[in-house]
Amino acid sequence: MPKLKKYMPFTYKMMIPYLLLVLLTDVVIGYISITMLTNSRTEMAESNIRTGMEQARNNIRYQMDEIQRMSDNLFGNPQFQRALEQKGTPFEIYLAMIDDIVPQITAPLQLFGNDIRFMLYSPNSDLTIISGDNLNEPIYDSDYYILPLQEISGSGWYQSLEGNRQDNVWLQVDTDRKLDNLSHVRRLVNFSDNKTLIGFVRITVSLEDLFGGFDTFPVEEGITLRLVEKTEESILFQRGPADSDAERNQFLTLYEPIPASDFVIEAMVPQEYLTRDAVRLRNVIIVACTIGFLVMALIGFGVARISGRKMNRIVGLIRSFQEGNLQKRIHFSGNDEFVQIADSFNDMATNIQELINRVYVQEIQKKQAELEALQAQINPHFLYNTLSTISSLANLGEIGKVTEMVEGLSQFYRLTLNQGNVYIELEKELEQVGTYLDIQRVKYAGAFTLYVDVDEDIKHMQVIKLVLQPFVENIFKHAWFDESVAIRLTGRRIGDAIELKIIDNGIGMRPEDVERMMQGPTTGGGFGVKNVHERIRLRYGEPYGVTIASIYGAGTTVRLLLPAGLKESQETEEQFLL
């Protein structure tokens, strides 16, 4: 009997090129994934730092402008200047201090968002001296000082300013460098001749307060943040490793100039921070590719061992099932494992088809009910506020204003009803906001300004109605803190999405207030924010919704992300229900 020749089955031979192909694919995909994810993480980290620098720049510029306005008010106030030159009895000096000097100094302290020191040095020896807190200690509370000019006339920084004829400048003087402070200094001159020195103003603020926190700059991870005076290239303020200049080539250095000043924000980001996730991502991808290769190898060996007509039919049926065809069934004769698999698969397909039909209809009905409930909450909320205002005007006899508000309310609800449609053109939504603001102009007598900057190519696109008005209403309820407020509406297309923004220059919010507002209604507001966010998520899905960015004391930006004119999914659901 001849010896049987050993051989390798054809299916196993086919496994060799198959495994090589899988291995090559894993290597290529793994390399591309590592490269792309590393670059993406690096760009994301750099973008976060740049965004933080821009926010810090805006915060510093805003506060510097506020302090500049303080000194401008004093410089251009004749009554204040005459009070500084007041001579006479102690009682007359006392009245000048109480009526004309102290109120002009303390009023800005109460309005400024951070703690500052306001120092007035006067050559008038008759004025009462107010010493305030210890200048050698950090700023804990806002305080003011009225001191004799002789106290600083012999100091080096004052003589340097006088010698270089510098005035109305920002610099570090006296103990500012030790305490990480920055001062705005300015001469006050006689209003009549604009030459005679009548006083010297120094307004000092903490640099940490100017930056507004360091949450965006994790200095504990090696990032160095500096405020540099670019004329003299001197470092006024630094947080992070002090010896970062020794290995500067290992850092990515970013610069953000502060407009209308000689200051530059400098951030030195270590390469380790930019690529801190690269090693972890590389290991994860290597493990995933290895697991993928092993799984594919096992599947290949399993498939190589499977043969026969019945299995091919099962595979064909599975593929049909994967494509969504749940009507097909398979039947085998006999009494083996294939028969049990076929029967179980047929039962499973039937159950899944029934379950999908039942759950899909129920979910669509539930989603539609939630949307209608959320939509119904907006209109009574606004109607209550408006009718309350109309009632107040009627009690005051303002019949003309009542008429205007009623007409505006009628126009507002005509647009809101939108003939019963859920969707509305963006242009109509903007018109609805304009109608709401017309109502508010009756109440606030035009004490606000609206700027609209919406691209023309998106105005015809469909959005769900009443997504802008609740945020504009919140500006009047929570953001207004001055005599007027500016509102800016912008809109542009980003890829397949529409980005709408409602921007105001109101009081702004702290991060914890933003978080509470996004979580839902509170005693301080937030009803419309949560409502609009949930309606957008229910209608369009997870990628879309509302985000809020706010700087306390600098204003708020509300960002709405919507699909660009898409409502096909909703139409499909409605057809399914019908």
PDB file of N, CA and C in Angstrom, residues 238-277:
ATOM      1  N   GLN A 238       5.507  86.296  35.398  1.00  0.00           N
ATOM      2  CA  GLN A 238       5.787  84.943  34.913  1.00  0.00           C
ATOM      3  C   GLN A 238       5.152  83.912  35.822  1.00  0.00           C
ATOM      4  N   ARG A 239       4.570  82.890  35.188  1.00  0.00           N
ATOM      5  CA  ARG A 239       4.089  81.722  35.894  1.00  0.00           C
ATOM      6  C   ARG A 239       4.598  80.497  35.141  1.00  0.00           C
ATOM      7  N   GLY A 240       5.237  79.613  35.863  1.00  0.00           N
ATOM      8  CA  GLY A 240       5.806  78.423  35.242  1.00  0.00           C
ATOM      9  C   GLY A 240       7.285  78.314  35.551  1.00  0.00           C
ATOM     10  N   PRO A 241       7.989  77.346  34.928  1.00  0.00           N
ATOM     11  CA  PRO A 241       9.417  77.147  35.211  1.00  0.00           C
ATOM     12  C   PRO A 241      10.226  78.408  34.942  1.00  0.00           C
ATOM     13  N   ALA A 242      11.038  78.801  35.909  1.00  0.00           N
ATOM     14  CA  ALA A 242      11.804  80.044  35.790  1.00  0.00           C
ATOM     15  C   ALA A 242      12.999  79.889  34.878  1.00  0.00           C
ATOM     16  N   ASP A 243      13.491  78.658  34.661  1.00  0.00           N
ATOM     17  CA  ASP A 243      14.706  78.455  33.877  1.00  0.00           C
ATOM     18  C   ASP A 243      14.395  77.960  32.469  1.00  0.00           C
ATOM     19  N   SER A 244      13.209  78.296  31.951  1.00  0.00           N
ATOM     20  CA  SER A 244      12.809  77.791  30.640  1.00  0.00           C
ATOM     21  C   SER A 244      13.667  78.337  29.520  1.00  0.00           C
ATOM     22  N   ASP A 245      14.359  79.484  29.736  1.00  0.00           N
ATOM     23  CA  ASP A 245      15.225  80.031  28.693  1.00  0.00           C
ATOM     24  C   ASP A 245      16.444  79.150  28.451  1.00  0.00           C
ATOM     25  N   ALA A 246      16.830  78.338  29.447  1.00  0.00           N
ATOM     26  CA  ALA A 246      18.042  77.529  29.318  1.00  0.00           C
ATOM     27  C   ALA A 246      17.906  76.503  28.199  1.00  0.00           C
ATOM     28  N   GLU A 247      16.701  76.008  27.936  1.00  0.00           N
ATOM     29  CA  GLU A 247      16.481  75.009  26.895  1.00  0.00           C
ATOM     30  C   GLU A 247      15.329  75.466  26.000  1.00  0.00           C
ATOM     31  N   ARG A 248      15.448  76.656  25.492  1.00  0.00           N
ATOM     32  CA  ARG A 248      14.357  77.278  24.744  1.00  0.00           C
ATOM     33  C   ARG A 248      14.010  76.495  23.475  1.00  0.00           C
ATOM     34  N   ASN A 249      14.986  75.787  22.904  1.00  0.00           N
ATOM     35  CA  ASN A 249      14.710  75.033  21.683  1.00  0.00           C
ATOM     36  C   ASN A 249      13.769  73.857  21.922  1.00  0.00           C
ATOM     37  N   GLN A 250      13.539  73.489  23.166  1.00  0.00           N
ATOM     38  CA  GLN A 250      12.623  72.398  23.481  1.00  0.00           C
ATOM     39  C   GLN A 250      11.194  72.889  23.710  1.00  0.00           C
ATOM     40  N   PHE A 251      10.965  74.160  23.477  1.00  0.00           N
ATOM     41  CA  PHE A 251       9.659  74.741  23.720  1.00  0.00           C
ATOM     42  C   PHE A 251       9.094  75.316  22.412  1.00  0.00           C
ATOM     43  N   LEU A 252       7.771  75.268  22.312  1.00  0.00           N
ATOM     44  CA  LEU A 252       7.057  76.015  21.287  1.00  0.00           C
ATOM     45  C   LEU A 252       6.648  77.347  21.900  1.00  0.00           C
ATOM     46  N   THR A 253       7.171  78.440  21.359  1.00  0.00           N
ATOM     47  CA  THR A 253       6.907  79.757  21.925  1.00  0.00           C
ATOM     48  C   THR A 253       5.827  80.460  21.105  1.00  0.00           C
ATOM     49  N   LEU A 254       4.761  80.867  21.792  1.00  0.00           N
ATOM     50  CA  LEU A 254       3.631  81.557  21.169  1.00  0.00           C
ATOM     51  C   LEU A 254       3.554  82.977  21.720  1.00  0.00           C
ATOM     52  N   TYR A 255       3.188  83.920  20.851  1.00  0.00           N
ATOM     53  CA  TYR A 255       3.110  85.314  21.246  1.00  0.00           C
ATOM     54  C   TYR A 255       1.713  85.856  20.942  1.00  0.00           C
ATOM     55  N   GLU A 256       1.233  86.701  21.824  1.00  0.00           N
ATOM     56  CA  GLU A 256      -0.060  87.360  21.649  1.00  0.00           C
ATOM     57  C   GLU A 256       0.073  88.822  22.073  1.00  0.00           C
ATOM     58  N   PRO A 257       0.278  89.756  21.126  1.00  0.00           N
ATOM     59  CA  PRO A 257       0.409  91.173  21.508  1.00  0.00           C
ATOM     60  C   PRO A 257      -0.907  91.703  22.071  1.00  0.00           C
ATOM     61  N   ILE A 258      -0.805  92.579  23.055  1.00  0.00           N
ATOM     62  CA  ILE A 258      -1.968  93.262  23.615  1.00  0.00           C
ATOM     63  C   ILE A 258      -2.137  94.565  22.849  1.00  0.00           C
ATOM     64  N   PRO A 259      -3.264  94.751  22.151  1.00  0.00           N
ATOM     65  CA  PRO A 259      -3.432  95.940  21.307  1.00  0.00           C
ATOM     66  C   PRO A 259      -3.259  97.233  22.106  1.00  0.00           C
ATOM     67  N   ALA A 260      -2.727  98.259  21.411  1.00  0.00           N
ATOM     68  CA  ALA A 260      -2.574  99.614  21.954  1.00  0.00           C
ATOM     69  C   ALA A 260      -1.712  99.625  23.208  1.00  0.00           C
ATOM     70  N   SER A 261      -0.725  98.753  23.277  1.00  0.00           N
ATOM     71  CA  SER A 261       0.179  98.729  24.426  1.00  0.00           C
ATOM     72  C   SER A 261       1.510  98.152  23.971  1.00  0.00           C
ATOM     73  N   ASP A 262       2.512  98.231  24.858  1.00  0.00           N
ATOM     74  CA  ASP A 262       3.833  97.657  24.585  1.00  0.00           C
ATOM     75  C   ASP A 262       3.996  96.284  25.211  1.00  0.00           C
ATOM     76  N   PHE A 263       2.897  95.650  25.584  1.00  0.00           N
ATOM     77  CA  PHE A 263       2.962  94.378  26.287  1.00  0.00           C
ATOM     78  C   PHE A 263       2.641  93.229  25.329  1.00  0.00           C
ATOM     79  N   VAL A 264       3.286  92.107  25.585  1.00  0.00           N
ATOM     80  CA  VAL A 264       3.082  90.890  24.800  1.00  0.00           C
ATOM     81  C   VAL A 264       2.920  89.721  25.767  1.00  0.00           C
ATOM     82  N   ILE A 265       1.904  88.914  25.521  1.00  0.00           N
ATOM     83  CA  ILE A 265       1.742  87.670  26.282  1.00  0.00           C
ATOM     84  C   ILE A 265       2.571  86.595  25.585  1.00  0.00           C
ATOM     85  N   GLU A 266       3.428  85.960  26.342  1.00  0.00           N
ATOM     86  CA  GLU A 266       4.308  84.920  25.790  1.00  0.00           C
ATOM     87  C   GLU A 266       4.034  83.609  26.514  1.00  0.00           C
ATOM     88  N   ALA A 267       3.773  82.577  25.735  1.00  0.00           N
ATOM     89  CA  ALA A 267       3.553  81.233  26.293  1.00  0.00           C
ATOM     90  C   ALA A 267       4.600  80.298  25.721  1.00  0.00           C
ATOM     91  N   MET A 268       5.311  79.619  26.617  1.00  0.00           N
ATOM     92  CA  MET A 268       6.331  78.647  26.210  1.00  0.00           C
ATOM     93  C   MET A 268       5.814  77.251  26.566  1.00  0.00           C
ATOM     94  N   VAL A 269       5.498  76.490  25.525  1.00  0.00           N
ATOM     95  CA  VAL A 269       4.857  75.185  25.704  1.00  0.00           C
ATOM     96  C   VAL A 269       5.891  74.099  25.434  1.00  0.00           C
ATOM     97  N   PRO A 270       6.178  73.233  26.401  1.00  0.00           N
ATOM     98  CA  PRO A 270       7.150  72.154  26.172  1.00  0.00           C
ATOM     99  C   PRO A 270       6.625  71.139  25.162  1.00  0.00           C
ATOM    100  N   GLN A 271       7.551  70.587  24.400  1.00  0.00           N
ATOM    101  CA  GLN A 271       7.162  69.592  23.408  1.00  0.00           C
ATOM    102  C   GLN A 271       6.499  68.380  24.062  1.00  0.00           C
ATOM    103  N   GLU A 272       6.911  68.072  25.301  1.00  0.00           N
ATOM    104  CA  GLU A 272       6.294  66.935  26.001  1.00  0.00           C
ATOM    105  C   GLU A 272       4.806  67.164  26.212  1.00  0.00           C
ATOM    106  N   TYR A 273       4.418  68.415  26.453  1.00  0.00           N
ATOM    107  CA  TYR A 273       3.003  68.712  26.655  1.00  0.00           C
ATOM    108  C   TYR A 273       2.224  68.549  25.349  1.00  0.00           C
ATOM    109  N   LEU A 274       2.825  69.012  24.242  1.00  0.00           N
ATOM    110  CA  LEU A 274       2.135  68.923  22.961  1.00  0.00           C
ATOM    111  C   LEU A 274       1.939  67.482  22.523  1.00  0.00           C
ATOM    112  N   THR A 275       2.898  66.618  22.884  1.00  0.00           N
ATOM    113  CA  THR A 275       2.814  65.216  22.437  1.00  0.00           C
ATOM    114  C   THR A 275       2.607  64.269  23.615  1.00  0.00           C
ATOM    115  N   ARG A 276       2.000  64.791  24.682  1.00  0.00           N
ATOM    116  CA  ARG A 276       1.903  63.965  25.887  1.00  0.00           C
ATOM    117  C   ARG A 276       1.040  62.718  25.683  1.00  0.00           C
ATOM    118  N   ASP A 277       0.074  62.779  24.734  1.00  0.00           N
ATOM    119  CA  ASP A 277      -0.772  61.615  24.487  1.00  0.00           C
ATOM    120  C   ASP A 277      -0.238  60.721  23.381  1.00  0.00           C
TER     121      ASP A 277
END
